[in-house]
């Protein structure tokens, strides 16, 4: 199923997406992550759907888009609320039909991907009128909300232990634990 992961920036939405992929039936396929906010508006369509040679200045060869790269796997669209309005209808069509046409092309390409999208915006409200509601409902087959750390203080100790272990060799291998007072201070922090 298509999944929409909602949560504030920094809550671990991509980690949730990777866990869904790693524990799902497509785990042996590719996991392709795309930050929708990272591309200039004119490049998003080519990045997602690919392009044909000569489709625009600089298109010197055919290029497979992220949908094709994720074939038989998972396409993770981070900050999907940042998709330009002009691209949203084409994206909706790919979700509905599992077919796309590369920029400058006429050939229909079938793609078999699981789409997992993430946002820190209120897409239900149309993100101030810039996000199509039909696309929102197509993405939101299953919605997961990742609460911020301030709403789950019981995770602070586990995260602190994880980061201590992951980084102690680089910082100081003699450090084996975090003092109880430091842990309590972390738990009181307004994450």
Short mmCIF file of C-alpha atoms in Angstrom, two decimals:
data_model
loop_
_atom_site.label_atom_id
_atom_site.label_comp_id
_atom_site.label_asym_id
_atom_site.label_seq_id
_atom_site.Cartn_x
_atom_site.Cartn_y
_atom_site.Cartn_z
CA UNK A 1 0.00 0.00 0.00
CA UNK A 2 1.04 3.57 -0.54
CA UNK A 3 2.05 5.15 2.78
CA UNK A 4 2.12 8.78 3.90
CA UNK A 5 4.40 9.46 6.87
CA UNK A 6 3.62 12.71 8.67
CA UNK A 7 5.78 14.37 11.28
CA UNK A 8 7.93 17.33 12.15
CA UNK A 9 11.37 17.77 10.62
CA UNK A 10 13.90 15.56 12.37
CA UNK A 11 11.49 12.96 13.74
CA UNK A 12 12.90 10.10 11.67
CA UNK A 13 10.42 9.82 8.80
CA UNK A 14 13.07 8.42 6.44
CA UNK A 15 14.07 5.82 9.04
CA UNK A 16 10.43 4.70 9.18
CA UNK A 17 10.33 4.52 5.37
CA UNK A 18 13.51 2.44 5.28
CA UNK A 19 12.10 0.11 7.95
CA UNK A 20 8.90 -0.34 5.92
CA UNK A 21 11.00 -1.23 2.88
CA UNK A 22 13.38 -3.54 4.76
CA UNK A 23 10.53 -5.46 6.37
CA UNK A 24 8.22 -5.63 3.36
CA UNK A 25 7.92 -7.90 0.34
CA UNK A 26 9.97 -5.47 -1.81
CA UNK A 27 13.03 -5.59 0.48
CA UNK A 28 15.16 -7.20 -2.25
CA UNK A 29 14.33 -4.38 -4.66
CA UNK A 30 15.85 -0.90 -4.67
CA UNK A 31 15.05 1.80 -2.14
CA UNK A 32 15.20 5.12 -3.98
CA UNK A 33 14.97 8.28 -1.86
CA UNK A 34 14.06 11.64 -3.38
CA UNK A 35 13.97 14.95 -1.53
CA UNK A 36 11.23 16.80 -3.40
CA UNK A 37 12.37 20.13 -1.97
CA UNK A 38 15.91 19.73 -3.29
CA UNK A 39 15.23 20.11 -7.00
CA UNK A 40 14.58 23.27 -8.97
CA UNK A 41 10.97 23.35 -10.16
CA UNK A 42 11.98 22.81 -13.78
CA UNK A 43 13.96 19.64 -12.96
CA UNK A 44 11.46 17.76 -10.79
CA UNK A 45 9.55 16.23 -13.70
CA UNK A 46 12.74 14.95 -15.34
CA UNK A 47 14.04 13.62 -12.01
CA UNK A 48 10.85 11.68 -11.25
CA UNK A 49 9.81 10.53 -14.71
CA UNK A 50 13.05 10.63 -16.71
CA UNK A 51 13.62 12.20 -20.10
CA UNK A 52 14.46 11.32 -23.68
CA UNK A 53 17.54 12.41 -25.55
CA UNK A 54 16.96 15.90 -26.95
CA UNK A 55 13.93 16.61 -24.75
CA UNK A 56 15.51 19.87 -23.64
CA UNK A 57 18.85 21.65 -23.81
CA UNK A 58 21.43 19.46 -22.12
CA UNK A 59 19.47 16.21 -22.49
CA UNK A 60 22.24 14.44 -24.39
CA UNK A 61 20.96 10.94 -23.65
CA UNK A 62 17.91 9.08 -22.38
CA UNK A 63 17.70 9.10 -18.59
CA UNK A 64 15.58 6.87 -16.39
CA UNK A 65 13.70 8.76 -13.71
CA UNK A 66 13.38 7.85 -10.05
CA UNK A 67 10.18 5.89 -10.66
CA UNK A 68 11.98 3.63 -13.12
CA UNK A 69 15.02 3.35 -10.84
CA UNK A 70 12.73 2.13 -8.04
CA UNK A 71 11.03 -0.52 -10.22
CA UNK A 72 10.19 -3.58 -8.07
CA UNK A 73 11.21 -1.66 -4.96
CA UNK A 74 10.25 1.42 -2.95
CA UNK A 75 10.25 5.05 -4.01
CA UNK A 76 10.53 7.33 -0.97
CA UNK A 77 9.44 10.91 -1.60
CA UNK A 78 10.61 13.11 1.24
CA UNK A 79 8.85 16.46 1.65
CA UNK A 80 6.24 15.48 -0.93
CA UNK A 81 4.31 18.64 -0.03
CA UNK A 82 6.96 20.61 -1.91
CA UNK A 83 6.07 19.04 -5.28
CA UNK A 84 5.31 21.85 -7.74
CA UNK A 85 1.65 22.15 -8.72
CA UNK A 86 2.52 21.59 -12.38
CA UNK A 87 3.98 18.13 -11.62
CA UNK A 88 1.22 16.94 -9.28
CA UNK A 89 -1.29 15.81 -11.99
CA UNK A 90 1.34 13.71 -13.74
CA UNK A 91 2.44 12.23 -10.42
CA UNK A 92 -1.18 11.41 -9.58
CA UNK A 93 -1.56 9.65 -12.94
CA UNK A 94 1.50 7.48 -12.27
CA UNK A 95 0.12 6.52 -8.86
CA UNK A 96 -3.22 5.57 -10.41
CA UNK A 97 -2.04 3.80 -13.57
CA UNK A 98 1.53 2.72 -12.71
CA UNK A 99 2.53 4.07 -16.11
CA UNK A 100 4.54 7.11 -17.09
CA UNK A 101 5.89 8.90 -20.11
CA UNK A 102 9.39 10.36 -19.95
CA UNK A 103 9.78 14.09 -20.64
CA UNK A 104 9.99 14.50 -24.40
CA UNK A 105 8.88 10.93 -25.01
CA UNK A 106 5.83 9.17 -26.39
CA UNK A 107 6.50 5.63 -25.13
CA UNK A 108 4.53 4.46 -22.10
CA UNK A 109 6.70 2.90 -19.41
CA UNK A 110 5.16 0.54 -16.84
CA UNK A 111 6.54 0.86 -13.29
CA UNK A 112 5.88 -1.42 -10.33
CA UNK A 113 6.84 0.56 -7.24
CA UNK A 114 5.65 1.04 -3.71
CA UNK A 115 5.43 4.74 -2.94
CA UNK A 116 6.17 5.96 0.56
CA UNK A 117 5.88 9.72 0.97
CA UNK A 118 6.76 11.95 3.90
CA UNK A 119 5.77 15.46 4.84
CA UNK A 120 6.05 17.95 7.65
CA UNK A 121 3.21 20.03 6.16
CA UNK A 122 -0.55 19.80 6.63
CA UNK A 123 -1.50 18.26 3.30
CA UNK A 124 -5.07 17.57 4.49
CA UNK A 125 -5.63 21.31 4.45
CA UNK A 126 -4.24 21.50 0.94
CA UNK A 127 -0.97 23.00 2.22
CA UNK A 128 -2.38 26.49 1.80
CA UNK A 129 -4.02 25.58 -1.51
CA UNK A 130 -0.87 24.34 -3.23
CA UNK A 131 -1.36 20.58 -2.85
CA UNK A 132 -4.03 18.67 -4.75
CA UNK A 133 -6.50 16.94 -2.46
CA UNK A 134 -6.97 14.00 -4.85
CA UNK A 135 -3.22 13.42 -4.75
CA UNK A 136 -3.25 13.69 -0.95
CA UNK A 137 -5.91 10.98 -0.66
CA UNK A 138 -4.08 8.76 -3.17
CA UNK A 139 -0.88 9.05 -1.08
CA UNK A 140 -2.71 8.53 2.20
CA UNK A 141 -3.83 4.92 1.70
CA UNK A 142 -2.08 4.28 5.01
CA UNK A 143 -0.96 7.22 7.16
CA UNK A 144 1.66 7.00 9.89
CA UNK A 145 2.36 9.86 12.25
CA UNK A 146 5.83 10.05 13.76
CA UNK A 147 5.57 12.05 16.98
CA UNK A 148 8.39 14.38 17.98
CA UNK A 149 10.77 13.28 20.72
CA UNK A 150 9.15 15.66 23.21
CA UNK A 151 6.02 13.46 23.01
CA UNK A 152 7.97 10.27 23.65
CA UNK A 153 10.45 11.01 26.44
CA UNK A 154 10.86 7.31 27.14
CA UNK A 155 12.91 7.05 23.94
CA UNK A 156 15.56 9.54 25.09
CA UNK A 157 17.63 6.98 27.03
CA UNK A 158 17.57 4.44 24.22
CA UNK A 159 18.60 7.08 21.68
CA UNK A 160 21.37 8.37 23.95
CA UNK A 161 22.72 4.83 24.38
CA UNK A 162 22.57 4.24 20.63
CA UNK A 163 24.47 7.42 19.79
CA UNK A 164 27.00 6.82 22.55
CA UNK A 165 27.78 3.36 21.19
CA UNK A 166 27.79 4.50 17.56
CA UNK A 167 30.22 7.36 18.17
CA UNK A 168 32.28 6.54 21.28
CA UNK A 169 35.18 5.06 19.32
CA UNK A 170 35.58 8.25 17.32
CA UNK A 171 35.26 10.50 20.36
CA UNK A 172 36.74 8.57 23.28
CA UNK A 173 36.69 4.77 23.54
CA UNK A 174 37.03 4.96 27.35
CA UNK A 175 33.59 6.53 27.66
CA UNK A 176 31.24 3.66 28.44
CA UNK A 177 28.14 5.37 29.79
CA UNK A 178 26.27 8.62 30.22
CA UNK A 179 25.93 9.99 33.73
CA UNK A 180 22.43 9.73 35.22
CA UNK A 181 22.25 13.52 35.72
CA UNK A 182 23.00 14.03 32.01
CA UNK A 183 20.29 11.55 31.04
CA UNK A 184 17.77 13.32 33.27
CA UNK A 185 18.73 16.66 31.70
CA UNK A 186 18.21 15.16 28.23
CA UNK A 187 14.79 13.86 29.27
CA UNK A 188 13.79 17.35 30.48
CA UNK A 189 14.89 18.97 27.23
CA UNK A 190 12.06 20.51 25.13
CA UNK A 191 12.77 18.42 22.04
#
